[in-house]
Structure formats: structure tokens, C-alpha cells
């Protein structure tokens, strides 16, 4: 069995994150840990909500805190009820210190971390990729599946390959975690800014991919990696998961660096599987 972490903000509960966690747990017979991040500095209200006729009202503050707690508990109850209904073994963690530190520590003891692309862990609206998600990706100790708000059953796989070990490592981790995807249509995508550029280690990546997927398609594209990849991936059918290598400022390849991952998260509504090498 695998241990999957699903990270939730109980004040803005992500149904998409829950649905992806349930799907992967059912297909992989995995344990799901619902990690509800309750950063003690984060509430649904702001300073003005606490102000009464005589300044900050203790009664009003207590009412708002109680309302937040009820909202969080309702989210926890929904998670538990859904897992029980689907017959999934689950664990529940309600971390109440600093959200990002708590989640990074949880990732050490997980095979996979799932998080919504729009998670902010604050009451402000922020564009994707949010600072919270970026912090998680920069420091995680497990592969991460960044998911959209709306769930689609995973039915096909796109592998972003650049010839470096980081991209192969991400593919390895994906196949170890999701062996049931072997029957799904798969595509290896390589982008070069030079025409007629040969696929690095083409025979080897072909052999490896064919060991895990039946009849993988190879697509070689020419152009600027970020623009070319986004244009290609926007044509992907619903239910596609994208596999990507290192999330690191020190990545050697232009296809795999922090800005590329940011571009994909901003532009796409597809689940993105990211693994460090």
C-alpha cells in the first residue's frame, strides 16, 4: 500500500483535491491522510470584521473564531464520510501551527502529496501558481500532484522529457506509484529550439517507457519550450495527467526549471505530477 497525503484548507475546502485523492486511493488501494492545515495566523475574517461600536469586540471575535472552527470541522466530516462511503482506509491530521512547515514535514513521510493548484492558506485571492504551492514544490520531500479544482478521471499520460535524469526520475516515480496507468494512452513530449535535433538517448527512453506503457507515442516539437509546450498541452484531452521532472532553480534544462512549472500551472487545468531528482 502507498500513503497519499491530501492537503486541505478547511476554510476553503477543495472538492477537486478530495476527488483526486479518492480516485488514486481506490485504484491503488492506498491509505489517504487528510492533512487539514489550520495555521494559527489564518482565519476567514480580517481586522475590520472584529470591530464593534467600542473598538475590537471580544464577543464578535469569539463568534468569528467559532464560525471558522465549525467550517473546518464540517470539511473534516466531509472527508471522513467520503472515505468511509468509498471503503478507503484513511488517517486524519489537523495541523495547527505554521501551515507550510507542517505540510513539508508531512511530505517526508508520504509517497505522494496532493494539493489544489489554487490553494493559498490565506483569505486573499491569488493567481496560480500561488505562493503557498510554490513553497511546497520548492521544499517537498515527496512527489507532488498539483490538481485543478474540477476532477477528471485520469485516463491518459503525457511525459515531458528532456534527456536529463530528472525527467526520467519523475517518470519512474509515477510508474511506481500508479502502475495501473500501464493500460492508458501515453505520449513522450520533447521540445528543442533547434530543428532536426535528435531525441537524447532516444532508444533508452523508448525502451523504458515501453516497459511501463503499451505503445507510447513520441512527439518531438521545435520552438521555445514554454510557448511550445503550453500550446501542445492545451490540446490534451480531459483526463490527461502531465509528468514533469525537477522543480529547481538549478535545473540544467530549459524545459525543466521553476519558471516552466509555473507557466504550466498558470496556463493549464490538468493535474501536474512533479518529482524532484
Steps between C-alpha positions, in 0.01 A plus 500: 500500500602860439447794734341798325474842664213723395559857620190703585408849611197431717369853447506467120464126454614369160259239365739444208783401734270260683376342177851444364612351833201266500562391141868423561428323828235277345711410197820449698345360820681776688463663840393866482609744767283808509733779617287794608725801534378734773773764512432691823558830315238424233129573533218567257448849642713814523552775754196703394268205565599506867426868556187595694364830625772518766795374300603137474218293644598186692147365453519555127847342483385191689200467268724518191747249643218260581359536149842421350533194719157374395592548133823307548326217684239473225783456247659229716164323529454507122844346450431223751152427367627477142785263592266276698244494221765393247654245737836678512743467789575851621684701763425851623752767600393845614823702504464824691833679486660645185329346198794478258740363762245241608432387144869476409557280805201283406648454151807326646277211606287473185524332162301780335360841594187628325414870510267730310672739261306793649576437869607819677455431874390860542178690432639687198442394141831424330585402144635155418756389589442635851790579735390215728514242220837635385640464851376143517653408163833657591535308826295182473648163590251302292366519146213747471183482292372854444134469404234729351178593680291264287578130500530292184572127510862441396493317168816604312858600580736761351868474594714813463850378413821699455773236509609579855470256794245724673236437235562123507487501879157665491382234255636225728322640803176528307513139379586374848208688653244439224573162334135478390564774242688247281183443296444869425607692188834669562713760324862605541546868414843647422555864405811644335568848369702346217346322204607139435638477855519131595311370802760452777548129579201428280544122502534487877201718583300307243593167660422625849166652408391190306575297814231693685254611233359327196587672171611843629486778241810716448450868415798722416427873485709795389481845655531689827428236768247694707287629212526176304410276793206711610359503145539123472361418845196722451390247239514215752174322566329519841632230732865556401770512768831671420828364645781749558849472647697724731347810653824685564668828415811296426340276240727455199230484237289791378208259493528426870550799724284685746370749245385219267300333776351836590395560140331160478314542828380845395393403149353151543216332687664158495647308793877548505722231657831651616786304657843616615806305398 
